[in-house]
Amino acid sequence: MTTTYDPRHPRYFDDDDMREELTRVFDLCHGCRLCWNVCPSFSTLFDFVDARDGAVHELTGAEQDQVVDECYQCKLCYVKCPYVPPHEWQLDFPRLMLRAEAVEHEARGVDVETQLFGRTDLLGKVGSALAPLVNRGTGTPGSFGRRLMEKVAGVAAERVLPPYARERFSNWFAGRVRAGTARSPSFPPAWSSTSSRRSGATSCASTSATTSRATCHRAWAAVACRGSTGAT
């Protein structure tokens, strides 16, 4: 068993070694349970363990995999955990989940769904550029386009999806830069950038009403509002 979160380690991608580490960490989590309500991974883990009267080593590979699959990397458990490095137990649950996924991908490859949703910025750019076509093909739950999307990408055909906006929020603000000294940064999510320009504009209008000649900047994948009057 190797406690490592470094993909360069020679045993990082060893499946048996990784599963032994999962058992070690799951046993520590079972004994602590401080994160019982943080995310689905923990409630699922504790249900499996309780069904075996605490025998963590009896969990099957499929049950371990389900715990891994339900982690969405919010990292709240890391914040709450009393055993994270430099504690001698070296418990880093989010990075162990990443290791488990990496081992899976190394052995079986990366599926289309994972590749697709691992590049949300690219999806947003393509969706906005082809908004009328994309919205027509994916806007109706249960349609042929949505059933095809479910088979290819794993997105439920009956799920209501937000439409893409033809004009991205960042482009909408590109022509609204004006000189000024006061700066009021805002970091709209991807929703504002590709699907709901109006929500981002409303946020910036509110900022402009309280901040004199506010400006904005781009940081990471988000944009910050350049104050302007009459934003709609």
CSV table of N, CA and C in Angstrom, one decimal, residues 93-185:
chain,number,residue,atom,x,y,z
A,93,PHE,N,-8.7,13.0,0.8
A,93,PHE,CA,-9.7,12.3,0.2
A,93,PHE,C,-9.9,12.7,-1.3
A,94,PRO,N,-10.0,14.0,-1.6
A,94,PRO,CA,-10.2,14.5,-3.0
A,94,PRO,C,-9.1,14.0,-3.9
A,95,ARG,N,-7.9,14.0,-3.5
A,95,ARG,CA,-6.8,13.6,-4.4
A,95,ARG,C,-6.7,12.1,-4.5
A,96,LEU,N,-7.2,11.4,-3.5
A,96,LEU,CA,-7.3,9.9,-3.6
A,96,LEU,C,-8.4,9.6,-4.6
A,97,MET,N,-9.5,10.3,-4.6
A,97,MET,CA,-10.5,10.1,-5.6
A,97,MET,C,-10.0,10.3,-7.0
A,98,LEU,N,-9.2,11.3,-7.2
A,98,LEU,CA,-8.6,11.6,-8.5
A,98,LEU,C,-7.6,10.5,-8.9
A,99,ARG,N,-6.9,10.0,-7.9
A,99,ARG,CA,-6.0,8.8,-8.2
A,99,ARG,C,-6.8,7.6,-8.7
A,100,ALA,N,-7.9,7.3,-8.0
A,100,ALA,CA,-8.8,6.2,-8.4
A,100,ALA,C,-9.3,6.4,-9.8
A,101,GLU,N,-9.7,7.6,-10.2
A,101,GLU,CA,-10.2,7.9,-11.5
A,101,GLU,C,-9.0,7.7,-12.5
A,102,ALA,N,-7.9,8.2,-12.1
A,102,ALA,CA,-6.7,8.1,-13.0
A,102,ALA,C,-6.4,6.7,-13.3
A,103,VAL,N,-6.4,5.8,-12.3
A,103,VAL,CA,-6.1,4.4,-12.5
A,103,VAL,C,-7.2,3.8,-13.4
A,104,GLU,N,-8.4,4.2,-13.3
A,104,GLU,CA,-9.5,3.7,-14.1
A,104,GLU,C,-9.2,4.1,-15.6
A,105,HIS,N,-8.9,5.4,-15.8
A,105,HIS,CA,-8.7,5.9,-17.1
A,105,HIS,C,-7.4,5.3,-17.8
A,106,GLU,N,-6.4,5.0,-16.9
A,106,GLU,CA,-5.2,4.4,-17.4
A,106,GLU,C,-5.4,3.0,-17.9
A,107,ALA,N,-6.3,2.3,-17.3
A,107,ALA,CA,-6.6,0.9,-17.6
A,107,ALA,C,-7.6,0.8,-18.8
A,108,ARG,N,-8.6,1.7,-18.8
A,108,ARG,CA,-9.7,1.5,-19.7
A,108,ARG,C,-9.9,2.6,-20.7
A,109,GLY,N,-9.0,3.6,-20.6
A,109,GLY,CA,-9.2,4.8,-21.5
A,109,GLY,C,-10.2,5.8,-20.9
A,110,VAL,N,-10.3,6.9,-21.5
A,110,VAL,CA,-11.2,8.0,-21.1
A,110,VAL,C,-12.4,8.0,-22.0
A,111,ASP,N,-13.6,7.8,-21.5
A,111,ASP,CA,-14.8,7.7,-22.3
A,111,ASP,C,-15.2,9.1,-22.9
A,112,VAL,N,-16.1,9.0,-23.8
A,112,VAL,CA,-16.5,10.3,-24.5
A,112,VAL,C,-17.1,11.3,-23.6
A,113,GLU,N,-17.9,10.8,-22.7
A,113,GLU,CA,-18.6,11.7,-21.7
A,113,GLU,C,-17.6,12.5,-20.9
A,114,THR,N,-16.6,11.8,-20.4
A,114,THR,CA,-15.5,12.5,-19.6
A,114,THR,C,-14.7,13.5,-20.4
A,115,GLN,N,-14.4,13.1,-21.6
A,115,GLN,CA,-13.6,14.0,-22.5
A,115,GLN,C,-14.4,15.2,-22.8
A,116,LEU,N,-15.7,15.0,-23.0
A,116,LEU,CA,-16.6,16.1,-23.4
A,116,LEU,C,-16.8,17.1,-22.3
A,117,PHE,N,-17.1,16.6,-21.1
A,117,PHE,CA,-17.4,17.5,-20.0
A,117,PHE,C,-16.2,18.0,-19.3
A,118,GLY,N,-15.0,17.5,-19.7
A,118,GLY,CA,-13.8,17.9,-19.1
A,118,GLY,C,-13.3,19.2,-19.8
A,119,ARG,N,-14.0,19.6,-20.9
A,119,ARG,CA,-13.6,20.8,-21.6
A,119,ARG,C,-14.8,21.7,-21.8
A,120,THR,N,-15.3,22.2,-20.6
A,120,THR,CA,-16.5,23.0,-20.7
A,120,THR,C,-16.3,24.4,-21.3
A,121,ASP,N,-15.1,24.9,-21.3
A,121,ASP,CA,-14.8,26.2,-21.9
A,121,ASP,C,-15.0,26.0,-23.5
A,122,LEU,N,-14.5,24.9,-24.0
A,122,LEU,CA,-14.6,24.7,-25.4
A,122,LEU,C,-16.1,24.4,-25.8
A,123,LEU,N,-16.8,23.7,-25.0
A,123,LEU,CA,-18.2,23.5,-25.2
A,123,LEU,C,-19.0,24.8,-25.3
A,124,GLY,N,-18.6,25.7,-24.3
A,124,GLY,CA,-19.3,27.0,-24.3
A,124,GLY,C,-19.0,27.8,-25.6
A,125,LYS,N,-17.8,27.8,-26.0
A,125,LYS,CA,-17.4,28.6,-27.2
A,125,LYS,C,-18.1,28.0,-28.5
A,126,VAL,N,-18.1,26.7,-28.6
A,126,VAL,CA,-18.8,26.1,-29.8
A,126,VAL,C,-20.3,26.3,-29.7
A,127,GLY,N,-20.9,26.1,-28.5
A,127,GLY,CA,-22.3,26.2,-28.3
A,127,GLY,C,-22.8,27.6,-28.6
A,128,SER,N,-22.0,28.6,-28.2
A,128,SER,CA,-22.4,30.0,-28.5
A,128,SER,C,-22.2,30.3,-30.0
A,129,ALA,N,-21.1,29.9,-30.6
A,129,ALA,CA,-20.9,30.1,-32.0
A,129,ALA,C,-22.0,29.5,-32.9
A,130,LEU,N,-22.5,28.4,-32.4
A,130,LEU,CA,-23.5,27.7,-33.2
A,130,LEU,C,-24.9,27.6,-32.5
A,131,ALA,N,-25.1,28.7,-31.7
A,131,ALA,CA,-26.3,28.7,-30.8
A,131,ALA,C,-27.6,28.3,-31.5
A,132,PRO,N,-28.0,28.9,-32.6
A,132,PRO,CA,-29.3,28.6,-33.2
A,132,PRO,C,-29.4,27.1,-33.5
A,133,LEU,N,-28.3,26.6,-34.1
A,133,LEU,CA,-28.3,25.2,-34.5
A,133,LEU,C,-28.3,24.2,-33.3
A,134,VAL,N,-27.4,24.6,-32.3
A,134,VAL,CA,-27.4,23.7,-31.1
A,134,VAL,C,-28.7,23.8,-30.3
A,135,ASN,N,-29.2,24.9,-30.2
A,135,ASN,CA,-30.5,25.0,-29.4
A,135,ASN,C,-31.6,24.3,-30.1
A,136,ARG,N,-31.6,24.3,-31.4
A,136,ARG,CA,-32.7,23.6,-32.2
A,136,ARG,C,-32.5,22.1,-32.0
A,137,GLY,N,-31.3,21.6,-31.9
A,137,GLY,CA,-31.0,20.2,-31.8
A,137,GLY,C,-31.2,19.6,-30.4
A,138,THR,N,-30.9,20.5,-29.4
A,138,THR,CA,-30.9,20.0,-28.0
A,138,THR,C,-32.0,20.6,-27.1
A,139,GLY,N,-32.7,21.6,-27.6
A,139,GLY,CA,-33.6,22.3,-26.8
A,139,GLY,C,-34.9,21.6,-26.4
A,140,THR,N,-35.3,20.6,-27.1
A,140,THR,CA,-36.5,19.8,-26.8
A,140,THR,C,-36.2,18.5,-26.1
A,141,PRO,N,-36.6,18.4,-24.8
A,141,PRO,CA,-36.4,17.1,-24.1
A,141,PRO,C,-37.1,15.9,-24.8
A,142,GLY,N,-36.4,14.8,-25.0
A,142,GLY,CA,-37.0,13.7,-25.6
A,142,GLY,C,-36.9,13.6,-27.1
A,143,SER,N,-36.3,14.7,-27.7
A,143,SER,CA,-36.2,14.8,-29.2
A,143,SER,C,-35.1,13.8,-29.7
A,144,PHE,N,-35.1,13.6,-31.0
A,144,PHE,CA,-34.1,12.7,-31.5
A,144,PHE,C,-32.7,13.2,-31.2
A,145,GLY,N,-32.4,14.5,-31.3
A,145,GLY,CA,-31.1,15.1,-30.9
A,145,GLY,C,-30.7,14.8,-29.5
A,146,ARG,N,-31.7,14.9,-28.6
A,146,ARG,CA,-31.5,14.6,-27.2
A,146,ARG,C,-31.2,13.2,-26.9
A,147,ARG,N,-32.0,12.3,-27.6
A,147,ARG,CA,-31.8,10.8,-27.4
A,147,ARG,C,-30.4,10.4,-27.9
A,148,LEU,N,-29.9,11.1,-29.0
A,148,LEU,CA,-28.6,10.8,-29.5
A,148,LEU,C,-27.6,11.3,-28.6
A,149,MET,N,-27.8,12.5,-28.0
A,149,MET,CA,-26.9,13.1,-27.0
A,149,MET,C,-26.8,12.2,-25.8
A,150,GLU,N,-27.9,11.6,-25.4
A,150,GLU,CA,-27.9,10.7,-24.2
A,150,GLU,C,-27.0,9.5,-24.5
A,151,LYS,N,-27.0,8.9,-25.7
A,151,LYS,CA,-26.2,7.8,-26.0
A,151,LYS,C,-24.8,8.1,-26.1
A,152,VAL,N,-24.5,9.3,-26.7
A,152,VAL,CA,-23.1,9.7,-26.9
A,152,VAL,C,-22.4,10.3,-25.6
A,153,ALA,N,-23.2,11.2,-24.9
A,153,ALA,CA,-22.6,11.9,-23.8
A,153,ALA,C,-23.1,11.6,-22.5
A,154,GLY,N,-24.2,10.8,-22.4
A,154,GLY,CA,-24.7,10.4,-21.1
A,154,GLY,C,-25.6,11.4,-20.5
A,155,VAL,N,-26.0,12.4,-21.2
A,155,VAL,CA,-26.9,13.4,-20.7
A,155,VAL,C,-28.4,13.0,-20.8
A,156,ALA,N,-29.1,12.9,-19.8
A,156,ALA,CA,-30.5,12.3,-19.8
A,156,ALA,C,-31.3,13.1,-20.9
A,157,ALA,N,-32.0,12.4,-21.7
A,157,ALA,CA,-32.8,12.9,-22.8
A,157,ALA,C,-33.9,13.8,-22.3
A,158,GLU,N,-34.4,13.5,-21.2
A,158,GLU,CA,-35.6,14.3,-20.6
A,158,GLU,C,-35.1,15.5,-19.8
A,159,ARG,N,-33.9,15.7,-19.6
A,159,ARG,CA,-33.4,16.8,-18.8
A,159,ARG,C,-33.6,18.1,-19.6
A,160,VAL,N,-34.1,19.1,-18.9
A,160,VAL,CA,-34.2,20.5,-19.5
A,160,VAL,C,-32.9,21.2,-19.5
A,161,LEU,N,-32.3,21.5,-20.7
A,161,LEU,CA,-31.0,22.2,-20.8
A,161,LEU,C,-31.2,23.7,-21.1
A,162,PRO,N,-30.3,24.5,-20.5
A,162,PRO,CA,-30.4,25.9,-20.8
A,162,PRO,C,-30.0,26.2,-22.2
A,163,PRO,N,-30.6,27.1,-22.9
A,163,PRO,CA,-30.2,27.4,-24.3
A,163,PRO,C,-28.8,28.2,-24.3
A,164,TYR,N,-28.1,28.1,-25.4
A,164,TYR,CA,-26.9,28.9,-25.5
A,164,TYR,C,-27.3,30.3,-26.1
A,165,ALA,N,-26.5,31.3,-25.6
A,165,ALA,CA,-26.7,32.6,-26.1
A,165,ALA,C,-25.8,32.9,-27.3
A,166,ARG,N,-26.3,33.5,-28.3
A,166,ARG,CA,-25.5,33.7,-29.5
A,166,ARG,C,-24.3,34.6,-29.2
A,167,GLU,N,-24.5,35.6,-28.4
A,167,GLU,CA,-23.5,36.6,-28.0
A,167,GLU,C,-23.0,36.2,-26.6
A,168,ARG,N,-21.7,35.9,-26.4
A,168,ARG,CA,-21.2,35.6,-25.1
A,168,ARG,C,-21.1,36.9,-24.3
A,169,PHE,N,-21.2,36.7,-23.0
A,169,PHE,CA,-21.2,37.8,-22.0
A,169,PHE,C,-19.9,38.6,-22.2
A,170,SER,N,-18.8,37.9,-22.3
A,170,SER,CA,-17.5,38.6,-22.4
A,170,SER,C,-17.4,39.5,-23.7
A,171,ASN,N,-18.0,39.0,-24.8
A,171,ASN,CA,-18.0,39.8,-26.0
A,171,ASN,C,-19.0,41.0,-25.9
A,172,TRP,N,-20.1,40.7,-25.2
A,172,TRP,CA,-21.0,41.8,-25.0
A,172,TRP,C,-20.4,43.0,-24.2
A,173,PHE,N,-19.5,42.7,-23.3
A,173,PHE,CA,-18.8,43.7,-22.5
A,173,PHE,C,-17.6,44.3,-23.2
A,174,ALA,N,-17.1,43.6,-24.3
A,174,ALA,CA,-15.9,44.1,-24.9
A,174,ALA,C,-15.9,45.5,-25.4
A,175,GLY,N,-17.1,46.0,-25.8
A,175,GLY,CA,-17.2,47.3,-26.3
A,175,GLY,C,-17.7,48.3,-25.2
A,176,ARG,N,-17.7,47.9,-24.0
A,176,ARG,CA,-18.2,48.8,-22.9
A,176,ARG,C,-17.1,49.2,-21.9
A,177,VAL,N,-15.9,49.2,-22.4
A,177,VAL,CA,-14.8,49.6,-21.5
A,177,VAL,C,-14.7,51.1,-21.6
A,178,ARG,N,-14.6,51.7,-20.4
A,178,ARG,CA,-14.4,53.1,-20.4
A,178,ARG,C,-13.4,53.5,-19.3
A,179,ALA,N,-12.8,54.6,-19.5
A,179,ALA,CA,-11.8,55.1,-18.5
A,179,ALA,C,-12.4,55.3,-17.2
A,180,GLY,N,-11.6,55.1,-16.2
A,180,GLY,CA,-12.1,55.3,-14.8
A,180,GLY,C,-11.1,54.8,-13.8
A,181,THR,N,-11.2,55.3,-12.6
A,181,THR,CA,-10.3,54.9,-11.6
A,181,THR,C,-10.8,53.8,-10.7
A,182,ALA,N,-12.1,53.8,-10.4
A,182,ALA,CA,-12.7,52.8,-9.5
A,182,ALA,C,-12.8,51.5,-10.3
A,183,ARG,N,-12.4,50.4,-9.6
A,183,ARG,CA,-12.5,49.1,-10.2
A,183,ARG,C,-13.3,48.2,-9.3
A,184,SER,N,-14.3,47.6,-9.9
A,184,SER,CA,-15.1,46.7,-9.1
A,184,SER,C,-15.2,45.3,-9.8
A,185,PRO,N,-14.3,44.4,-9.4
A,185,PRO,CA,-14.3,43.1,-10.1
A,185,PRO,C,-15.5,42.2,-9.8
